[in-house]
Coordinates of C-alpha atoms and ligand atoms in Angstrom, one line a residue:
X1 CA 37.1 -18.9 0.4
X2 CA 34.1 -17.7 -1.7
X3 CA 33.0 -15.4 1.2
X4 CA 36.5 -13.8 1.4
X5 CA 36.4 -13.2 -2.3
X6 CA 33.0 -11.6 -2.1
X7 CA 34.0 -9.4 0.8
X8 CA 37.2 -8.2 -1.1
X9 CA 35.0 -7.5 -4.1
X10 CA 32.5 -5.5 -2.1
X11 CA 35.4 -3.6 -0.4
X12 CA 36.9 -2.8 -3.8
X13 CA 33.5 -1.6 -5.2
X14 CA 32.8 0.5 -2.1
X15 CA 36.3 2.0 -2.4
X16 CA 35.8 2.8 -6.1
X17 CA 32.4 4.3 -5.4
X18 CA 33.7 6.4 -2.5
X19 CA 36.5 7.8 -4.6
X20 CA 34.3 8.6 -7.6
X21 CA 32.3 11.8 -7.5
X22 CA 28.7 11.2 -8.5
X23 CA 26.9 13.2 -11.2
X24 CA 23.3 14.2 -10.7
X25 CA 20.9 16.7 -12.2
X26 CA 20.0 19.8 -10.2
X27 CA 16.5 21.3 -10.2
X28 CA 17.9 24.0 -12.5
X29 CA 18.9 21.2 -15.0
X30 CA 22.6 21.6 -14.6
X31 CA 25.1 18.7 -13.8
X32 CA 26.1 18.6 -10.2
X33 CA 28.7 16.4 -8.5
X34 CA 28.0 14.9 -5.1
X35 CA 31.3 15.7 -3.3
X36 CA 33.3 12.7 -2.0
X37 CA 33.6 14.6 1.3
X38 CA 29.9 13.9 2.0
X39 CA 30.9 10.3 2.5
X40 CA 27.8 8.8 1.1
X41 CA 27.3 5.2 -0.2
X42 CA 26.0 6.1 -3.6
X43 CA 25.5 3.7 -6.5
X44 CA 25.5 4.7 -10.1
X45 CA 26.0 1.4 -11.9
X46 CA 23.4 0.6 -14.6
X47 CA 21.8 -2.2 -12.6
X48 CA 21.1 0.1 -9.5
X49 CA 19.9 2.9 -11.7
X50 CA 17.6 0.7 -13.7
X51 CA 16.2 -1.0 -10.6
X52 CA 15.3 2.4 -9.1
X53 CA 13.8 3.7 -12.3
X54 CA 10.7 1.6 -12.5
X55 CA 8.1 0.1 -10.2
X56 CA 5.4 -2.5 -9.9
X57 CA 3.1 -0.5 -12.2
X58 CA 5.6 -1.1 -15.0
X59 CA 4.3 2.0 -16.8
X60 CA 6.8 4.7 -16.0
X61 CA 10.6 4.7 -16.4
X62 CA 12.5 7.6 -14.7
X63 CA 16.3 7.3 -14.2
X64 CA 17.7 8.8 -11.0
X65 CA 21.2 10.2 -11.2
X66 CA 22.2 8.0 -8.3
X67 CA 20.9 5.6 -5.6
X68 CA 21.9 6.2 -2.0
X69 CA 22.3 2.9 -0.1
X70 CA 22.6 4.4 3.4
X71 CA 24.2 2.5 6.3
X72 CA 22.8 5.0 8.8
X73 CA 20.1 7.6 9.2
X74 CA 22.8 10.4 9.5
X75 CA 23.8 9.6 5.9
X76 CA 20.2 10.3 4.7
X77 CA 20.2 13.6 6.8
X78 CA 23.5 14.6 5.2
X79 CA 22.2 13.9 1.7
X80 CA 19.1 16.0 2.3
X81 CA 21.0 18.9 3.8
X82 CA 23.2 18.9 0.8
X83 CA 20.2 18.6 -1.6
X84 CA 18.9 21.8 0.0
X85 CA 21.7 23.7 -1.6
X86 CA 25.0 22.7 -0.2
X87 CA 27.9 23.9 -2.4
X88 CA 27.9 22.0 -5.7
X89 CA 31.1 21.1 -7.4
X90 CA 30.9 21.6 -11.1
X91 CA 34.0 19.8 -12.6
X92 CA 36.2 21.0 -9.7
X93 CA 35.0 24.5 -9.3
X94 CA 32.7 25.4 -6.4
X95 CA 29.5 27.1 -7.7
X96 CA 26.5 28.6 -6.0
X97 CA 24.1 26.3 -4.2
X98 CA 21.9 24.0 -6.3
X99 CA 19.0 21.9 -5.2
X100 CA 18.0 18.4 -6.4
X101 CA 15.2 15.9 -5.9
X102 CA 15.3 13.0 -3.4
X103 CA 12.8 10.1 -3.1
X104 CA 12.7 7.4 -0.5
X105 CA 12.0 4.0 -2.1
X106 CA 10.7 1.1 0.0
X107 CA 9.9 -1.9 -2.2
X108 CA 9.0 0.2 -5.3
X109 CA 5.5 -1.3 -5.4
X110 CA 4.1 2.0 -6.5
X111 CA 2.1 2.1 -9.7
X112 CA 3.1 5.4 -11.5
X113 CA 6.7 6.3 -10.5
X114 CA 5.7 7.7 -7.1
X115 CA 9.1 6.5 -5.6
X116 CA 11.2 7.9 -8.5
X117 CA 13.5 11.0 -8.5
X118 CA 14.3 11.8 -12.1
X119 CA 17.9 12.9 -12.3
X120 CA 18.1 13.2 -8.5
X121 CA 18.8 10.6 -5.8
X122 CA 16.7 7.6 -4.8
X123 CA 17.2 6.5 -1.2
X124 CA 17.0 2.7 -1.0
X125 CA 15.3 2.2 2.4
X126 CA 16.1 -1.5 2.3
X127 CA 19.8 -0.7 2.8
X128 CA 18.9 1.2 6.1
X129 CA 16.7 -1.8 7.3
X130 CA 19.6 -4.2 6.5
X131 CA 22.1 -1.9 8.3
X132 CA 19.8 -1.9 11.4
X133 CA 19.7 -5.7 11.6
X134 CA 19.3 -7.5 14.0
X135 CA 17.6 -4.5 15.5
X136 CA 15.4 -3.7 12.5
X137 CA 12.3 -4.9 14.4
X138 CA 12.5 -4.5 18.2
X139 CA 9.5 -5.8 20.2
X140 CA 8.9 -3.9 23.5
X141 CA 9.4 -5.9 26.7
X142 CA 5.6 -5.9 27.4
X143 CA 4.8 -6.8 23.7
X144 CA 2.6 -3.8 23.1
X145 CA 4.6 -2.2 20.4
X146 CA 7.4 -2.8 17.9
X147 CA 10.1 -0.2 16.9
X148 CA 10.7 -0.9 13.2
X149 CA 13.2 0.4 10.7
X150 CA 10.9 1.9 8.0
X151 CA 12.5 0.0 5.1
X152 CA 11.5 -3.3 6.7
X153 CA 8.9 -5.3 4.9
X154 CA 5.7 -6.0 6.8
X155 CA 6.3 -9.8 6.3
X156 CA 9.4 -9.4 8.4
X157 CA 7.6 -7.4 11.1
X158 CA 5.0 -10.3 11.2
X159 CA 7.7 -12.9 11.5
X160 CA 9.5 -11.1 14.4
X161 CA 6.2 -10.4 16.2
X162 CA 4.6 -13.8 16.0
X163 CA 7.9 -15.3 17.4
X164 CA 7.0 -13.4 20.6
X165 CA 3.3 -14.3 20.4
X166 CA 2.2 -10.8 19.3
X167 CA 1.2 -9.2 16.1
X168 CA 0.3 -5.8 14.5
X169 CA -3.5 -5.7 14.2
X170 CA -4.1 -4.3 10.7
X171 CA -2.6 -5.4 7.4
X172 CA -2.4 -4.8 3.7
X173 CA -3.3 -7.8 1.6
X174 CA 0.2 -8.2 0.4
X175 CA 3.1 -8.2 3.0
X176 CA 6.1 -7.5 0.8
X177 CA 5.6 -3.8 1.0
X178 CA 7.8 -1.5 3.3
X179 CA 6.5 -0.1 6.5
X180 CA 7.5 3.4 5.3
X181 CA 5.8 2.9 1.9
X182 CA 2.4 1.9 3.3
X183 CA 2.5 4.5 6.1
X184 CA 3.0 7.1 3.4
X185 CA -0.3 6.0 1.8
X186 CA -2.6 4.5 4.5
X187 CA -2.2 0.7 4.5
X188 CA -5.7 -0.8 4.1
X189 CA -7.1 -4.3 4.1
X190 CA -9.7 -6.6 5.6
X191 CA -8.9 -5.5 9.2
X192 CA -9.4 -1.8 8.6
X193 CA -13.1 -1.8 9.5
X194 CA -12.2 -3.0 13.0
X195 CA -8.8 -1.4 13.7
X196 CA -8.4 1.3 11.1
X197 CA -5.7 1.5 8.5
X198 CA -2.0 1.0 9.4
X199 CA -1.6 4.8 9.8
X200 CA -4.1 4.6 12.7
X201 CA -1.9 2.1 14.5
X202 CA 1.3 4.0 14.9
X203 CA 2.5 5.6 18.2
X204 CA 5.6 7.4 17.1
X205 CA 7.9 8.1 14.1
X206 CA 11.4 9.1 13.5
X207 CA 11.5 11.4 10.4
X208 CA 14.2 13.2 8.5
X209 CA 12.4 16.3 7.1
X210 CA 13.1 17.7 3.7
X211 CA 15.4 20.2 5.3
X212 CA 17.6 17.3 6.6
X213 CA 16.5 17.7 10.3
X214 CA 16.1 14.5 12.3
X215 CA 12.8 14.7 14.3
X216 CA 10.9 12.3 16.5
X217 CA 7.1 12.9 16.3
X218 CA 3.9 11.5 17.9
X219 CA 0.4 12.7 18.6
X220 CA 2.0 14.8 21.5
X221 CA 5.5 15.6 20.1
X222 CA 5.6 17.5 16.8
X223 CA 2.1 16.5 16.0
X224 CA 2.0 18.5 12.7
X225 CA 4.8 16.4 11.3
X226 CA 3.4 13.2 12.7
X227 CA -0.1 13.6 11.2
X228 CA 1.3 15.1 8.0
X229 CA 3.6 12.2 7.3
X230 CA 0.9 9.6 7.9
X231 CA -0.6 9.3 4.4
X232 CA 1.6 12.2 3.4
X233 CA 2.9 10.6 0.1
X234 CA 6.5 11.1 1.1
X235 CA 6.1 14.9 0.9
X236 CA 7.3 16.1 4.3
X237 CA 10.1 13.8 5.4
X238 CA 11.6 10.3 5.2
X239 CA 10.3 8.0 7.9
X240 CA 13.2 6.0 9.3
X241 CA 11.5 4.4 12.3
X242 CA 7.9 3.6 13.2
X243 CA 6.5 2.5 16.5
X244 CA 3.7 0.0 15.6
X245 CA 0.9 -1.0 17.9
X246 CA 0.8 -4.8 18.7
X247 CA -1.7 -7.1 20.3
X248 CA -1.9 -10.8 21.2
X249 CA -1.3 -13.0 18.0
X250 CA -3.9 -15.7 17.3
X251 CA -2.5 -19.0 16.0
X252 CA -5.2 -20.1 13.5
X253 CA -7.8 -18.7 11.2
X254 CA -11.2 -19.8 9.9
X255 CA -11.1 -18.3 6.4
X256 CA -14.3 -18.2 4.4
X257 CA -15.4 -17.3 0.9
X258 CA -19.2 -17.0 0.7
X259 CA -20.9 -16.6 -2.7
X260 CA -23.8 -14.3 -3.5
X261 CA -25.8 -13.9 -6.7
X262 CA -27.8 -11.0 -5.3
X263 CA -26.0 -7.7 -4.8
X264 CA -28.4 -6.3 -2.3
X265 CA -27.9 -9.3 0.0
X266 CA -24.1 -9.1 -0.4
X267 CA -24.1 -5.4 0.5
X268 CA -26.5 -5.8 3.4
X269 CA -24.4 -8.6 4.9
X270 CA -21.1 -6.8 4.4
X271 CA -22.4 -3.7 6.1
X272 CA -24.0 -5.6 8.9
X273 CA -20.7 -7.5 9.6
X274 CA -18.5 -4.4 9.7
X275 CA -20.9 -2.9 12.3
X276 CA -20.2 -5.9 14.6
X277 CA -16.8 -5.1 16.2
X278 CA -17.4 -7.2 19.3
X279 CA -16.0 -10.7 20.0
X280 CA -18.7 -12.3 18.0
X281 CA -18.0 -10.3 14.9
X282 CA -15.4 -11.3 12.2
X283 CA -11.8 -10.2 12.4
X284 CA -11.3 -9.6 8.6
X285 CA -13.8 -8.7 5.9
X286 CA -13.3 -8.1 2.2
X287 CA -15.1 -8.9 -1.0
X288 CA -14.4 -9.4 -4.6
X289 CA -16.3 -10.1 -7.9
X290 CA -16.2 -13.1 -10.1
X291 CA -17.4 -12.3 -13.6
X292 CA -18.0 -14.6 -16.5
X293 CA -16.1 -12.2 -18.9
X294 CA -12.9 -12.6 -16.7
X295 CA -10.7 -15.3 -15.4
X296 CA -12.7 -17.3 -12.8
X297 CA -10.2 -18.4 -10.2
X298 CA -11.8 -21.3 -8.3
X299 CA -8.6 -22.5 -6.6
X300 CA -9.8 -21.5 -3.1
X301 CA -12.7 -24.0 -3.3
X302 CA -12.5 -27.8 -2.8
X303 CA -11.7 -29.6 -6.0
X304 CA -15.1 -31.3 -5.9
X305 CA -16.9 -27.9 -5.8
X306 CA -14.9 -26.0 -8.5
X307 CA -17.2 -27.0 -11.4
X308 CA -20.4 -25.9 -9.7
X309 CA -18.8 -22.6 -8.6
X310 CA -17.7 -21.9 -12.2
X311 CA -21.3 -22.8 -13.4
X312 CA -22.8 -20.4 -10.8
X313 CA -20.6 -17.6 -12.3
X314 CA -21.6 -18.5 -15.8
X315 CA -25.3 -18.7 -15.0
X316 CA -25.4 -15.3 -13.2
X317 CA -22.6 -13.5 -15.2
X318 CA -21.5 -12.1 -11.9
X319 CA -21.0 -13.5 -8.4
X320 CA -20.2 -11.4 -5.3
X321 CA -17.7 -13.1 -3.0
X322 CA -17.8 -12.2 0.6
X323 CA -14.5 -13.0 2.2
X324 CA -14.3 -13.1 6.0
X325 CA -11.9 -14.5 8.6
X326 CA -12.2 -15.3 12.3
X327 CA -9.0 -15.7 14.3
X328 CA -8.7 -18.2 17.1
X329 CA -6.3 -20.0 19.4
X330 CA -6.7 -22.5 22.3
X331 CA -8.5 -20.0 24.5
X332 CA -11.0 -18.8 21.9
X333 CA -11.6 -22.3 20.4
X334 CA -14.9 -22.8 22.2
X335 CA -16.6 -19.8 20.4
X336 CA -15.2 -20.3 16.9
X337 CA -17.6 -22.9 15.7
X338 CA -20.4 -20.9 17.2
X339 CA -19.4 -17.9 15.1
X340 CA -19.1 -19.9 11.9
X341 CA -22.4 -21.6 12.5
X342 CA -24.1 -18.2 13.1
X343 CA -22.7 -16.9 9.8
X344 CA -23.9 -19.9 7.9
X345 CA -27.4 -19.5 9.4
X346 CA -27.8 -15.7 9.2
X347 CA -26.2 -14.6 6.0
X348 CA -28.2 -14.4 2.7
X349 CA -25.7 -16.1 0.4
X350 CA -26.5 -18.6 -2.5
X351 CA -27.5 -21.8 -0.6
X352 CA -24.7 -24.3 -0.5
X353 CA -22.0 -21.8 -1.5
X354 CA -20.2 -21.1 1.8
X355 CA -16.6 -22.5 2.0
X356 CA -14.4 -22.5 5.0
X357 CA -10.6 -23.2 5.3
X358 CA -8.7 -23.6 8.5
X359 CA -5.2 -22.2 8.2
X360 CA -2.3 -21.0 10.3
X361 CA -2.4 -17.2 11.1
X362 CA 0.8 -16.5 9.2
X363 CA -0.3 -18.3 6.1
X364 CA -3.6 -16.4 6.1
X365 CA -1.9 -13.0 6.3
X366 CA 0.7 -14.1 3.7
X367 CA -2.0 -15.5 1.3
X368 CA -1.2 -13.2 -1.6
X369 CA 2.3 -14.5 -1.8
X370 CA 0.9 -17.7 -3.4
X371 CA -0.9 -15.6 -6.0
X372 CA 2.4 -13.8 -6.7
X373 CA 4.2 -17.1 -7.2
X374 CA 1.5 -18.3 -9.6
X375 CA 1.6 -15.1 -11.6
X376 CA 5.4 -15.1 -11.7
X377 CA 5.5 -18.7 -13.0
X378 CA 3.1 -17.6 -15.8
X379 CA 5.2 -14.5 -16.6
X380 CA 2.2 -12.3 -15.5
X381 CA 3.8 -10.5 -12.5
X382 CA 6.2 -8.1 -14.2
X383 CA 3.6 -6.7 -16.6
X384 CA 2.0 -3.2 -16.7
X385 CA -0.6 -2.7 -13.9
X386 CA -2.9 0.2 -14.7
X387 CA -4.7 -0.2 -11.3
X388 CA -7.5 2.0 -10.1
X389 CA -8.2 2.2 -6.4
X390 CA -11.1 4.3 -5.2
X391 CA -13.1 4.9 -2.0
X392 CA -16.8 5.2 -2.8
X393 CA -19.3 6.7 -0.3
X394 CA -21.6 4.0 1.2
X395 CA -24.7 6.0 0.3
X396 CA -23.9 5.8 -3.4
X397 CA -22.6 2.3 -3.7
X398 CA -25.8 1.0 -5.4
X399 CA -25.5 3.7 -8.1
X400 CA -21.8 2.8 -8.4
X401 CA -22.6 -0.9 -8.7
X402 CA -25.3 -0.3 -11.3
X403 CA -23.3 2.2 -13.4
X404 CA -19.8 0.8 -13.1
X405 CA -20.0 -2.9 -12.4
X406 CA -23.2 -3.7 -14.4
X407 CA -22.9 -0.8 -16.9
X408 CA -19.1 -0.9 -17.7
X409 CA -17.3 -4.0 -16.4
X410 CA -19.9 -6.6 -17.4
X411 CA -20.2 -5.0 -20.8
X412 CA -16.5 -5.4 -21.6
X413 CA -15.7 -8.3 -23.9
X414 CA -13.2 -9.4 -21.2
X415 CA -11.9 -8.2 -17.8
X416 CA -8.5 -8.7 -16.3
X417 CA -7.2 -9.2 -12.8
X418 CA -9.0 -9.0 -9.5
X419 CA -11.9 -6.6 -8.6
X420 CA -12.0 -5.8 -4.8
X421 CA -15.3 -4.6 -3.4
X422 CA -15.8 -4.1 0.4
X423 CA -17.0 -1.5 2.9
X424 CA -15.1 -0.1 5.8
X425 CA -15.8 2.2 8.8
X426 CA -14.5 5.8 8.7
X427 CA -14.6 6.2 12.5
X428 CA -11.3 4.3 12.6
X429 CA -9.5 7.0 10.6
X430 CA -8.1 10.2 12.1
X431 CA -9.0 13.3 10.0
X432 CA -5.7 15.0 11.0
X433 CA -3.8 12.4 9.0
X434 CA -3.1 13.3 5.3
X435 CA -5.0 10.5 3.7
X436 CA -8.3 11.5 2.2
X437 CA -11.5 9.4 2.5
X438 CA -15.1 10.2 1.5
X439 CA -17.0 12.1 4.1
X440 CA -19.4 9.3 5.2
X441 CA -19.4 6.8 8.1
X442 CA -19.2 3.9 5.8
X443 CA -17.3 3.9 2.5
X444 CA -16.4 1.1 0.1
X445 CA -12.9 0.2 -1.1
X446 CA -13.0 -0.6 -4.8
X447 CA -9.9 -2.0 -6.5
X448 CA -9.8 -2.6 -10.2
X449 CA -6.5 -4.4 -10.2
X450 CA -6.0 -4.9 -13.9
X451 CA -2.9 -6.3 -15.5
X452 CA -1.9 -6.1 -19.2
X453 CA -0.6 -9.5 -20.1
X454 CA 0.4 -10.8 -23.6
X455 CA -0.5 -8.5 -26.4
X456 CA -2.9 -6.4 -24.3
X457 CA -2.1 -2.7 -24.3
X458 CA -2.2 -1.1 -20.8
X459 CA -3.7 2.1 -22.3
X460 CA -6.8 0.2 -23.3
X461 CA -7.3 -0.9 -19.7
X462 CA -6.6 2.7 -18.6
X463 CA -9.5 3.8 -20.8
X464 CA -11.8 1.7 -18.6
X465 CA -10.4 3.5 -15.5
X466 CA -11.1 6.9 -17.2
X467 CA -14.7 5.8 -17.9
X468 CA -15.2 4.8 -14.2
X469 CA -13.9 8.2 -13.0
X470 CA -16.1 10.0 -15.6
X471 CA -19.2 8.0 -14.6
X472 CA -18.7 9.0 -10.9
X473 CA -18.1 12.6 -11.9
X474 CA -21.2 12.7 -14.1
X475 CA -23.3 11.0 -11.4
X476 CA -22.1 13.2 -8.6
X477 CA -20.6 10.3 -6.7
X478 CA -17.9 11.9 -4.6
X479 CA -15.1 9.3 -4.7
X480 CA -11.6 9.7 -3.3
X481 CA -8.8 8.0 -5.2
X482 CA -6.2 5.9 -3.3
X483 CA -2.6 5.4 -4.6
X484 CA -3.6 8.0 -7.2
X485 CA -1.3 9.8 -9.6
X486 CA -2.4 13.2 -10.8
X487 CA -0.3 15.4 -13.0
X488 CA -2.4 18.6 -12.7
X489 CA -2.3 20.8 -9.7
X490 CA -6.1 21.4 -9.8
X491 CA -6.6 17.6 -9.4
X492 CA -4.5 17.6 -6.3
X493 CA -6.3 20.6 -4.9
X494 CA -9.6 18.9 -5.5
X495 CA -8.4 15.7 -4.0
X496 CA -7.3 17.3 -0.7
X497 CA -10.2 19.6 -0.7
X498 CA -10.4 21.4 2.7
X499 CA -7.0 19.9 3.6
X500 CA -5.1 21.4 0.7
X501 CA -4.1 24.6 2.4
X502 CA -2.8 22.6 5.4
X503 CA -0.9 20.2 3.1
X504 CA 0.7 23.1 1.4
X505 CA 1.6 24.8 4.7
X506 CA 3.3 21.7 5.9
X507 CA 5.2 21.4 2.7
X508 CA 6.6 24.9 3.2
X509 CA 7.4 24.1 6.8
X510 CA 9.1 20.7 6.4
X511 CA 10.3 20.7 2.7
X512 CA 10.4 24.3 1.6
X513 CA 12.6 23.5 -1.5
X514 CA 10.1 20.9 -2.6
X515 CA 12.7 18.2 -2.9
X516 CA 10.9 15.1 -1.6
X517 CA 9.1 12.3 -3.6
X518 CA 8.8 14.3 -6.8
X519 CA 7.3 11.2 -8.5
X520 CA 4.0 12.0 -6.8
X521 CA 3.8 15.1 -9.1
X522 CA 2.2 17.3 -6.4
X523 CA 4.6 20.2 -6.2
X524 CA 6.7 19.9 -9.4
Ligands
FAD1 P1 7.3 2.7 -2.6 O1 6.6 2.3 -3.9 O2 8.7 2.4 -2.5 O3 7.0 4.2 -2.2 C1 5.7 4.7 -2.2 C2 5.8 6.2 -1.8 O4 6.2 6.4 -0.5 C3 6.8 7.0 -2.6 O5 6.3 8.3 -2.8 C4 8.0 7.0 -1.8 O6 8.9 8.1 -2.0 C5 7.4 7.1 -0.4 N1 8.2 6.4 0.7 C6 8.6 5.1 0.7 N2 9.3 4.9 1.8 C7 9.2 6.0 2.5 C8 9.7 6.4 3.8 N3 10.3 5.5 4.6 N4 9.4 7.6 4.3 C9 8.7 8.5 3.5 N5 8.3 8.2 2.3 C10 8.5 7.0 1.8 N6 -1.9 -1.0 -0.3 C11 -2.8 -1.1 0.6 O7 -3.1 -0.1 1.3 N7 -3.5 -2.2 0.9 C12 -3.2 -3.4 0.2 O8 -3.8 -4.4 0.4 C13 -2.2 -3.3 -0.9 N8 -1.9 -4.4 -1.6 C14 -0.9 -4.2 -2.6 C15 -0.6 -5.4 -3.3 C16 0.4 -5.3 -4.3 C17 0.8 -6.5 -5.1 C18 1.0 -4.0 -4.6 C19 2.0 -3.9 -5.7 C20 0.6 -2.9 -3.9 C21 -0.3 -3.0 -2.9 N9 -0.7 -1.9 -2.1 C22 -1.6 -2.0 -1.1 C23 -0.1 -0.6 -2.4 C24 1.0 -0.3 -1.5 O9 0.6 0.0 -0.2 C25 1.7 1.0 -2.0 O10 2.1 0.9 -3.3 C26 3.0 1.2 -1.1 O11 3.5 2.5 -1.4 C27 4.0 0.2 -1.4 O12 5.1 0.3 -0.5 P2 6.5 0.4 -1.0 O13 7.4 0.1 0.1 O14 6.7 -0.5 -2.2 O15 6.5 1.9 -1.4

């Protein structure tokens, strides 16, 4: 009975929506109606508009004119062709062509409105993934790849893959991000040193370009589009399907956090471990900082050790946490203890401060979900997040550490959130992709993941980010920002450096009217 009622309600709403022309803002600033004849499932109710207007960053708020909830990829192509200057219908009369902005939105976990389309149309990619069900994730017969609807969250890719005993090889720390969203940036984490970012593990893509053309691309087929879109910040097309590389899935993980009071030993061990990509090396490597002027989270450690961990942090003011994981299953069980034993004997950590948990593979990959639940319960998830993510050349990491960590962070009266600090290998990245990295074999991923809870003002935290950037600038440390948001063209030109001309050329080729992902502020 309830189901029937719900269905009738949805039918009525859909009918109402389909009979009501939708008002959006054109690039020229005039009101444009989306004609009913386009047959698009657009939503303009306050809830849908508000949900599409902000993101995880909780700093920007940009209302779109409408949200497209597509049930097929052809609907997206139709919208984009119309956005390129189909006839607009101004209060009944047909006027010359107008263009308007369109942005794909995966999970909206951007930080500064990158998935917004002020006045234009936000394409809700979750709708497409839902419409594709049960074929949103299709594992190939031989288990070597998965064809995935781009609006699918990585956690659902993982679930579908492990059911078949396989798994993607490289992950972000948090899995409730869409495939299309992370492929538009890079998708980095603790497996990147071994397998590269997520963009290095894609065989093929279906993309609807800014002109509304549906194209399949791969390293061999339309390679300009393929490499452009990977890390392309949504500028060239909307990814609708991605073919993701898979490998055998392990079942369990030895997950360690190993504490260092000495930065040189921490750095030396991290860099040595990422150079070991054979069977005896680790499968995952990250690192983070525990500082006495911040919240010291000891929940990973056994209850009986939590007090001495907290004391170690207080005594040294800063402790470097090496985080490594080694996967195993029944076949690799014999070597797992050997690897852990070798780590405990050869690494230069603070004696007695190596802790190992043994957890299922799924739980390990999904570990940040627990943090999310904790923060949500404290009301600290939906707060402003002025995050700064940067890649620092390996050759300057000591200077960065001395200037930024010792000089700036430890001198704050308090710090907030998590600070990530780990190296990765550049040889796993393909320079033809759009993402920018420092020009060195080893570079560090630094994440100042600050959150402004309570009365704290996010601008104050942002000041710290500015100081970090300024310090690098003044010291000649050639960092590259990740998940960045620049508003000045010169900053984008500097960011892309030698790739800028190519980026611009692809924009003209695939999205000449500059309609896509305007929230990135690259071509506005
Ligand atoms: P959205 O925010 O929805 O979109 C991001 C950009 O991509 C927008 O410009 C949008 O228009 C465009 N876009 C979205 N979908 C498509 C598509 N199908 N085709 C073309 N363009 C598209 N990143 C990492 O690399 N590693 C991490 O470990 C990591 N951890 C994170 C943890 C948290 C809690 C959060 C909030 C973010 C994290 N990120 C991480 C950042 C994350 O990868 C990016 O913010 C990513 O864009 C989020 O995906 P999304 O689906 O929410 O994208």
